[in-house]
mmCIF file with all atom_site columns, C-alpha atoms in Angstrom:
data_model
loop_
_atom_site.group_PDB
_atom_site.id
_atom_site.type_symbol
_atom_site.label_atom_id
_atom_site.label_alt_id
_atom_site.label_comp_id
_atom_site.label_asym_id
_atom_site.label_entity_id
_atom_site.label_seq_id
_atom_site.pdbx_PDB_ins_code
_atom_site.Cartn_x
_atom_site.Cartn_y
_atom_site.Cartn_z
_atom_site.occupancy
_atom_site.B_iso_or_equiv
_atom_site.pdbx_formal_charge
_atom_site.auth_seq_id
_atom_site.auth_comp_id
_atom_site.auth_asym_id
_atom_site.auth_atom_id
_atom_site.pdbx_PDB_model_num
ATOM 1   C CA . UNK M 1 1   ? 4.265   -9.038  19.025  1.00 0.00 ? 411 UNK M CA 1
ATOM 2   C CA . UNK M 1 2   ? 5.077   -9.882  15.432  1.00 0.00 ? 412 UNK M CA 1
ATOM 3   C CA . UNK M 1 3   ? 8.221   -8.823  13.627  1.00 0.00 ? 413 UNK M CA 1
ATOM 4   C CA . UNK M 1 4   ? 7.709   -7.543  10.086  1.00 0.00 ? 414 UNK M CA 1
ATOM 5   C CA . UNK M 1 5   ? 9.329   -5.601  7.288   1.00 0.00 ? 415 UNK M CA 1
ATOM 6   C CA . UNK M 1 6   ? 8.453   -3.474  4.277   1.00 0.00 ? 416 UNK M CA 1
ATOM 7   C CA . UNK M 1 7   ? 9.229   -5.462  1.135   1.00 0.00 ? 417 UNK M CA 1
ATOM 8   C CA . UNK M 1 8   ? 9.952   -2.299  -0.886  1.00 0.00 ? 418 UNK M CA 1
ATOM 9   C CA . UNK M 1 9   ? 13.416  -2.559  0.652   1.00 0.00 ? 419 UNK M CA 1
ATOM 10  C CA . UNK M 1 10  ? 13.851  -5.626  -1.551  1.00 0.00 ? 420 UNK M CA 1
ATOM 11  C CA . UNK M 1 11  ? 12.396  -4.245  -4.779  1.00 0.00 ? 421 UNK M CA 1
ATOM 12  C CA . UNK M 1 12  ? 15.279  -5.749  -6.735  1.00 0.00 ? 422 UNK M CA 1
ATOM 13  C CA . UNK M 1 13  ? 14.204  -9.265  -5.633  1.00 0.00 ? 423 UNK M CA 1
ATOM 14  C CA . UNK M 1 14  ? 11.245  -11.445 -6.533  1.00 0.00 ? 424 UNK M CA 1
ATOM 15  C CA . UNK M 1 15  ? 8.793   -12.341 -3.783  1.00 0.00 ? 425 UNK M CA 1
ATOM 16  C CA . UNK M 1 16  ? 10.260  -15.858 -3.672  1.00 0.00 ? 426 UNK M CA 1
ATOM 17  C CA . UNK M 1 17  ? 13.736  -14.382 -3.150  1.00 0.00 ? 427 UNK M CA 1
ATOM 18  C CA . UNK M 1 18  ? 12.436  -12.058 -0.423  1.00 0.00 ? 428 UNK M CA 1
ATOM 19  C CA . UNK M 1 19  ? 10.830  -14.991 1.374   1.00 0.00 ? 429 UNK M CA 1
ATOM 20  C CA . UNK M 1 20  ? 14.067  -17.001 1.155   1.00 0.00 ? 430 UNK M CA 1
ATOM 21  C CA . UNK M 1 21  ? 16.096  -14.089 2.479   1.00 0.00 ? 431 UNK M CA 1
ATOM 22  C CA . UNK M 1 22  ? 13.844  -13.298 5.457   1.00 0.00 ? 432 UNK M CA 1
ATOM 23  C CA . UNK M 1 23  ? 12.955  -16.867 6.480   1.00 0.00 ? 433 UNK M CA 1
ATOM 24  C CA . UNK M 1 24  ? 16.073  -17.279 8.711   1.00 0.00 ? 434 UNK M CA 1
ATOM 25  C CA . UNK M 1 25  ? 15.222  -13.990 10.456  1.00 0.00 ? 435 UNK M CA 1
ATOM 26  C CA . UNK M 1 26  ? 11.885  -15.343 11.712  1.00 0.00 ? 436 UNK M CA 1
ATOM 27  C CA . UNK M 1 27  ? 9.987   -12.433 10.151  1.00 0.00 ? 437 UNK M CA 1
ATOM 28  C CA . UNK M 1 28  ? 6.247   -13.011 10.597  1.00 0.00 ? 438 UNK M CA 1
ATOM 29  C CA . UNK M 1 29  ? 4.638   -10.130 8.699   1.00 0.00 ? 439 UNK M CA 1
ATOM 30  C CA . UNK M 1 30  ? 5.221   -8.092  5.574   1.00 0.00 ? 440 UNK M CA 1
ATOM 31  C CA . UNK M 1 31  ? 4.034   -4.727  4.321   1.00 0.00 ? 441 UNK M CA 1
ATOM 32  C CA . UNK M 1 32  ? 3.777   -4.978  0.556   1.00 0.00 ? 442 UNK M CA 1
ATOM 33  C CA . UNK M 1 33  ? 4.384   -1.894  -1.612  1.00 0.00 ? 443 UNK M CA 1
ATOM 34  C CA . UNK M 1 34  ? 1.444   -1.504  -3.979  1.00 0.00 ? 444 UNK M CA 1
ATOM 35  C CA . UNK M 1 35  ? 2.567   1.539   -5.933  1.00 0.00 ? 445 UNK M CA 1
ATOM 36  C CA . UNK M 1 36  ? 3.168   5.269   -6.114  1.00 0.00 ? 446 UNK M CA 1
ATOM 37  C CA . UNK M 1 37  ? 6.598   5.946   -4.582  1.00 0.00 ? 447 UNK M CA 1
ATOM 38  C CA . UNK M 1 38  ? 7.069   2.284   -3.630  1.00 0.00 ? 448 UNK M CA 1
ATOM 39  C CA . UNK M 1 39  ? 7.389   0.203   -6.790  1.00 0.00 ? 449 UNK M CA 1
ATOM 40  C CA . UNK M 1 40  ? 4.664   -2.462  -6.917  1.00 0.00 ? 450 UNK M CA 1
ATOM 41  C CA . UNK M 1 41  ? 7.125   -5.341  -7.289  1.00 0.00 ? 451 UNK M CA 1
ATOM 42  C CA . UNK M 1 42  ? 5.496   -7.975  -5.049  1.00 0.00 ? 452 UNK M CA 1
ATOM 43  C CA . UNK M 1 43  ? 1.827   -6.991  -5.363  1.00 0.00 ? 453 UNK M CA 1
ATOM 44  C CA . UNK M 1 44  ? 0.045   -4.678  -7.808  1.00 0.00 ? 454 UNK M CA 1
ATOM 45  C CA . UNK M 1 45  ? -3.265  -2.783  -7.579  1.00 0.00 ? 455 UNK M CA 1
ATOM 46  C CA . UNK M 1 46  ? -4.185  -4.149  -11.013 1.00 0.00 ? 456 UNK M CA 1
ATOM 47  C CA . UNK M 1 47  ? -4.466  -7.560  -9.366  1.00 0.00 ? 457 UNK M CA 1
ATOM 48  C CA . UNK M 1 48  ? -7.949  -6.591  -8.092  1.00 0.00 ? 458 UNK M CA 1
ATOM 49  C CA . UNK M 1 49  ? -9.065  -7.952  -11.475 1.00 0.00 ? 459 UNK M CA 1
ATOM 50  C CA . UNK M 1 50  ? -6.686  -10.950 -11.476 1.00 0.00 ? 460 UNK M CA 1
ATOM 51  C CA . UNK M 1 51  ? -7.840  -13.567 -8.944  1.00 0.00 ? 461 UNK M CA 1
ATOM 52  C CA . UNK M 1 52  ? -5.152  -16.018 -10.088 1.00 0.00 ? 462 UNK M CA 1
ATOM 53  C CA . UNK M 1 53  ? -2.408  -13.543 -9.096  1.00 0.00 ? 463 UNK M CA 1
ATOM 54  C CA . UNK M 1 54  ? -4.060  -12.979 -5.693  1.00 0.00 ? 464 UNK M CA 1
ATOM 55  C CA . UNK M 1 55  ? -4.363  -16.730 -5.119  1.00 0.00 ? 465 UNK M CA 1
ATOM 56  C CA . UNK M 1 56  ? -0.690  -17.248 -6.001  1.00 0.00 ? 466 UNK M CA 1
ATOM 57  C CA . UNK M 1 57  ? 0.340   -14.444 -3.625  1.00 0.00 ? 467 UNK M CA 1
ATOM 58  C CA . UNK M 1 58  ? -1.774  -15.888 -0.801  1.00 0.00 ? 468 UNK M CA 1
ATOM 59  C CA . UNK M 1 59  ? -0.347  -19.368 -1.389  1.00 0.00 ? 469 UNK M CA 1
ATOM 60  C CA . UNK M 1 60  ? 3.264   -18.160 -1.287  1.00 0.00 ? 470 UNK M CA 1
ATOM 61  C CA . UNK M 1 61  ? 2.710   -16.133 1.882   1.00 0.00 ? 471 UNK M CA 1
ATOM 62  C CA . UNK M 1 62  ? 0.724   -18.907 3.591   1.00 0.00 ? 472 UNK M CA 1
ATOM 63  C CA . UNK M 1 63  ? 3.403   -21.476 2.709   1.00 0.00 ? 473 UNK M CA 1
ATOM 64  C CA . UNK M 1 64  ? 6.016   -19.166 4.251   1.00 0.00 ? 474 UNK M CA 1
ATOM 65  C CA . UNK M 1 65  ? 3.900   -18.551 7.363   1.00 0.00 ? 475 UNK M CA 1
ATOM 66  C CA . UNK M 1 66  ? 3.721   -14.813 6.626   1.00 0.00 ? 476 UNK M CA 1
ATOM 67  C CA . UNK M 1 67  ? 0.834   -12.425 7.118   1.00 0.00 ? 477 UNK M CA 1
ATOM 68  C CA . UNK M 1 68  ? 0.347   -9.135  5.283   1.00 0.00 ? 478 UNK M CA 1
ATOM 69  C CA . UNK M 1 69  ? 0.345   -6.453  7.966   1.00 0.00 ? 479 UNK M CA 1
ATOM 70  C CA . UNK M 1 70  ? -0.354  -3.669  5.466   1.00 0.00 ? 480 UNK M CA 1
ATOM 71  C CA . UNK M 1 71  ? -0.303  -2.563  1.866   1.00 0.00 ? 481 UNK M CA 1
ATOM 72  C CA . UNK M 1 72  ? 1.758   0.562   1.232   1.00 0.00 ? 482 UNK M CA 1
ATOM 73  C CA . UNK M 1 73  ? 0.885   3.087   -1.463  1.00 0.00 ? 483 UNK M CA 1
ATOM 74  C CA . UNK M 1 74  ? 2.763   6.160   -0.285  1.00 0.00 ? 484 UNK M CA 1
ATOM 75  C CA . UNK M 1 75  ? 2.294   8.946   -2.775  1.00 0.00 ? 485 UNK M CA 1
ATOM 76  C CA . UNK M 1 76  ? 1.277   12.570  -3.020  1.00 0.00 ? 486 UNK M CA 1
ATOM 77  C CA . UNK M 1 77  ? -2.422  12.893  -3.848  1.00 0.00 ? 487 UNK M CA 1
ATOM 78  C CA . UNK M 1 78  ? -2.067  16.685  -3.561  1.00 0.00 ? 488 UNK M CA 1
ATOM 79  C CA . UNK M 1 79  ? 0.647   16.987  -6.218  1.00 0.00 ? 489 UNK M CA 1
ATOM 80  C CA . UNK M 1 80  ? -0.527  19.209  -9.090  1.00 0.00 ? 490 UNK M CA 1
ATOM 81  C CA . UNK M 1 81  ? 0.585   16.724  -11.760 1.00 0.00 ? 491 UNK M CA 1
ATOM 82  C CA . UNK M 1 82  ? 0.926   13.312  -10.105 1.00 0.00 ? 492 UNK M CA 1
ATOM 83  C CA . UNK M 1 83  ? -1.975  13.743  -7.660  1.00 0.00 ? 493 UNK M CA 1
ATOM 84  C CA . UNK M 1 84  ? -4.755  12.172  -9.762  1.00 0.00 ? 494 UNK M CA 1
ATOM 85  C CA . UNK M 1 85  ? -2.614  9.141   -10.629 1.00 0.00 ? 495 UNK M CA 1
ATOM 86  C CA . UNK M 1 86  ? -1.541  8.708   -6.999  1.00 0.00 ? 496 UNK M CA 1
ATOM 87  C CA . UNK M 1 87  ? -5.158  9.031   -5.823  1.00 0.00 ? 497 UNK M CA 1
ATOM 88  C CA . UNK M 1 88  ? -6.197  6.330   -8.303  1.00 0.00 ? 498 UNK M CA 1
ATOM 89  C CA . UNK M 1 89  ? -3.454  4.013   -7.034  1.00 0.00 ? 499 UNK M CA 1
ATOM 90  C CA . UNK M 1 90  ? -4.565  4.765   -3.470  1.00 0.00 ? 500 UNK M CA 1
ATOM 91  C CA . UNK M 1 91  ? -8.184  3.810   -4.243  1.00 0.00 ? 501 UNK M CA 1
ATOM 92  C CA . UNK M 1 92  ? -7.171  0.634   -6.080  1.00 0.00 ? 502 UNK M CA 1
ATOM 93  C CA . UNK M 1 93  ? -4.857  -0.303  -3.196  1.00 0.00 ? 503 UNK M CA 1
ATOM 94  C CA . UNK M 1 94  ? -7.779  0.036   -0.770  1.00 0.00 ? 504 UNK M CA 1
ATOM 95  C CA . UNK M 1 95  ? -9.825  -2.308  -2.974  1.00 0.00 ? 505 UNK M CA 1
ATOM 96  C CA . UNK M 1 96  ? -6.868  -4.688  -3.221  1.00 0.00 ? 506 UNK M CA 1
ATOM 97  C CA . UNK M 1 97  ? -6.538  -4.713  0.573   1.00 0.00 ? 507 UNK M CA 1
ATOM 98  C CA . UNK M 1 98  ? -10.200 -5.644  0.826   1.00 0.00 ? 508 UNK M CA 1
ATOM 99  C CA . UNK M 1 99  ? -9.710  -8.581  -1.561  1.00 0.00 ? 509 UNK M CA 1
ATOM 100 C CA . UNK M 1 100 ? -6.670  -9.760  0.405   1.00 0.00 ? 510 UNK M CA 1
ATOM 101 C CA . UNK M 1 101 ? -8.346  -9.332  3.795   1.00 0.00 ? 511 UNK M CA 1
ATOM 102 C CA . UNK M 1 102 ? -5.776  -6.718  4.835   1.00 0.00 ? 512 UNK M CA 1
ATOM 103 C CA . UNK M 1 103 ? -7.187  -4.079  7.169   1.00 0.00 ? 513 UNK M CA 1
ATOM 104 C CA . UNK M 1 104 ? -4.352  -1.524  6.941   1.00 0.00 ? 514 UNK M CA 1
ATOM 105 C CA . UNK M 1 105 ? -3.303  0.643   3.987   1.00 0.00 ? 515 UNK M CA 1
ATOM 106 C CA . UNK M 1 106 ? -0.395  3.026   4.536   1.00 0.00 ? 516 UNK M CA 1
ATOM 107 C CA . UNK M 1 107 ? -0.113  6.213   2.491   1.00 0.00 ? 517 UNK M CA 1
ATOM 108 C CA . UNK M 1 108 ? 1.511   9.628   2.723   1.00 0.00 ? 518 UNK M CA 1
ATOM 109 C CA . UNK M 1 109 ? -0.617  12.696  3.335   1.00 0.00 ? 519 UNK M CA 1
ATOM 110 C CA . UNK M 1 110 ? 0.978   14.598  0.475   1.00 0.00 ? 520 UNK M CA 1
ATOM 111 C CA . UNK M 1 111 ? 2.257   18.135  0.223   1.00 0.00 ? 521 UNK M CA 1
ATOM 112 C CA . UNK M 1 112 ? 0.020   20.771  -1.269  1.00 0.00 ? 522 UNK M CA 1
ATOM 113 C CA . UNK M 1 113 ? 2.358   23.714  -1.653  1.00 0.00 ? 523 UNK M CA 1
ATOM 114 C CA . UNK M 1 114 ? 5.637   24.591  -3.286  1.00 0.00 ? 524 UNK M CA 1
ATOM 115 C CA . UNK M 1 115 ? 6.196   28.176  -2.151  1.00 0.00 ? 525 UNK M CA 1
ATOM 116 C CA . UNK M 1 116 ? 6.271   30.252  1.054   1.00 0.00 ? 526 UNK M CA 1
ATOM 117 C CA . UNK M 1 117 ? 2.700   31.401  0.427   1.00 0.00 ? 527 UNK M CA 1
ATOM 118 C CA . UNK M 1 118 ? 1.270   27.981  -0.422  1.00 0.00 ? 528 UNK M CA 1
ATOM 119 C CA . UNK M 1 119 ? -1.075  26.265  2.003   1.00 0.00 ? 529 UNK M CA 1
ATOM 120 C CA . UNK M 1 120 ? 0.153   23.044  3.535   1.00 0.00 ? 530 UNK M CA 1
ATOM 121 C CA . UNK M 1 121 ? -1.662  20.231  5.295   1.00 0.00 ? 531 UNK M CA 1
ATOM 122 C CA . UNK M 1 122 ? -0.612  21.707  8.655   1.00 0.00 ? 532 UNK M CA 1
ATOM 123 C CA . UNK M 1 123 ? -2.155  25.125  7.954   1.00 0.00 ? 533 UNK M CA 1
ATOM 124 C CA . UNK M 1 124 ? -5.249  24.303  5.921   1.00 0.00 ? 534 UNK M CA 1
ATOM 125 C CA . UNK M 1 125 ? -7.698  21.432  5.436   1.00 0.00 ? 535 UNK M CA 1
ATOM 126 C CA . UNK M 1 126 ? -6.651  18.585  3.190   1.00 0.00 ? 536 UNK M CA 1
ATOM 127 C CA . UNK M 1 127 ? -9.379  18.380  0.511   1.00 0.00 ? 537 UNK M CA 1
ATOM 128 C CA . UNK M 1 128 ? -8.874  14.686  -0.248  1.00 0.00 ? 538 UNK M CA 1
ATOM 129 C CA . UNK M 1 129 ? -8.967  13.695  3.416   1.00 0.00 ? 539 UNK M CA 1
ATOM 130 C CA . UNK M 1 130 ? -12.758 13.784  3.518   1.00 0.00 ? 540 UNK M CA 1
ATOM 131 C CA . UNK M 1 131 ? -13.057 11.694  0.367   1.00 0.00 ? 541 UNK M CA 1
ATOM 132 C CA . UNK M 1 132 ? -10.619 8.919   1.274   1.00 0.00 ? 542 UNK M CA 1
ATOM 133 C CA . UNK M 1 133 ? -12.209 7.768   4.580   1.00 0.00 ? 543 UNK M CA 1
ATOM 134 C CA . UNK M 1 134 ? -15.637 7.803   2.935   1.00 0.00 ? 544 UNK M CA 1
ATOM 135 C CA . UNK M 1 135 ? -14.300 5.710   0.029   1.00 0.00 ? 545 UNK M CA 1
ATOM 136 C CA . UNK M 1 136 ? -12.477 3.245   2.280   1.00 0.00 ? 546 UNK M CA 1
ATOM 137 C CA . UNK M 1 137 ? -15.431 2.858   4.645   1.00 0.00 ? 547 UNK M CA 1
ATOM 138 C CA . UNK M 1 138 ? -17.548 1.832   1.665   1.00 0.00 ? 548 UNK M CA 1
ATOM 139 C CA . UNK M 1 139 ? -15.019 -0.850  0.795   1.00 0.00 ? 549 UNK M CA 1
ATOM 140 C CA . UNK M 1 140 ? -15.595 -2.676  4.064   1.00 0.00 ? 550 UNK M CA 1
ATOM 141 C CA . UNK M 1 141 ? -12.043 -2.025  5.248   1.00 0.00 ? 551 UNK M CA 1
ATOM 142 C CA . UNK M 1 142 ? -12.559 0.960   7.527   1.00 0.00 ? 552 UNK M CA 1
ATOM 143 C CA . UNK M 1 143 ? -12.485 -0.102  11.161  1.00 0.00 ? 553 UNK M CA 1
#
């Protein structure tokens, strides 16, 4: 078993400061927040186009003996206003995970309704659910 933590808890710290703080705790894995409700402080989906940033991240984590257990992009892809932006961050996070060799991306399912008569994910199909697995399987990350 490996012990890990979600770095969004340390969004006020740089990655170097997070590593220094967790080193004495013998943490072995980190989940990095890549956007949406978790501020992308330690990794950012835009880095899919910035190999130097990815290399620096890998070097820092390797030097600290840490693995990335997951990228987190918890958002609400069903939100009437924020949904498209959150879905874009979700897709870019999947591509980022592929570039980093991370096989797990953690997201929220979202909430479709805001009234007693609104459909929710527990009472009706989630339209984006069929799109996301298809997209992620094409990225090489779906296992």
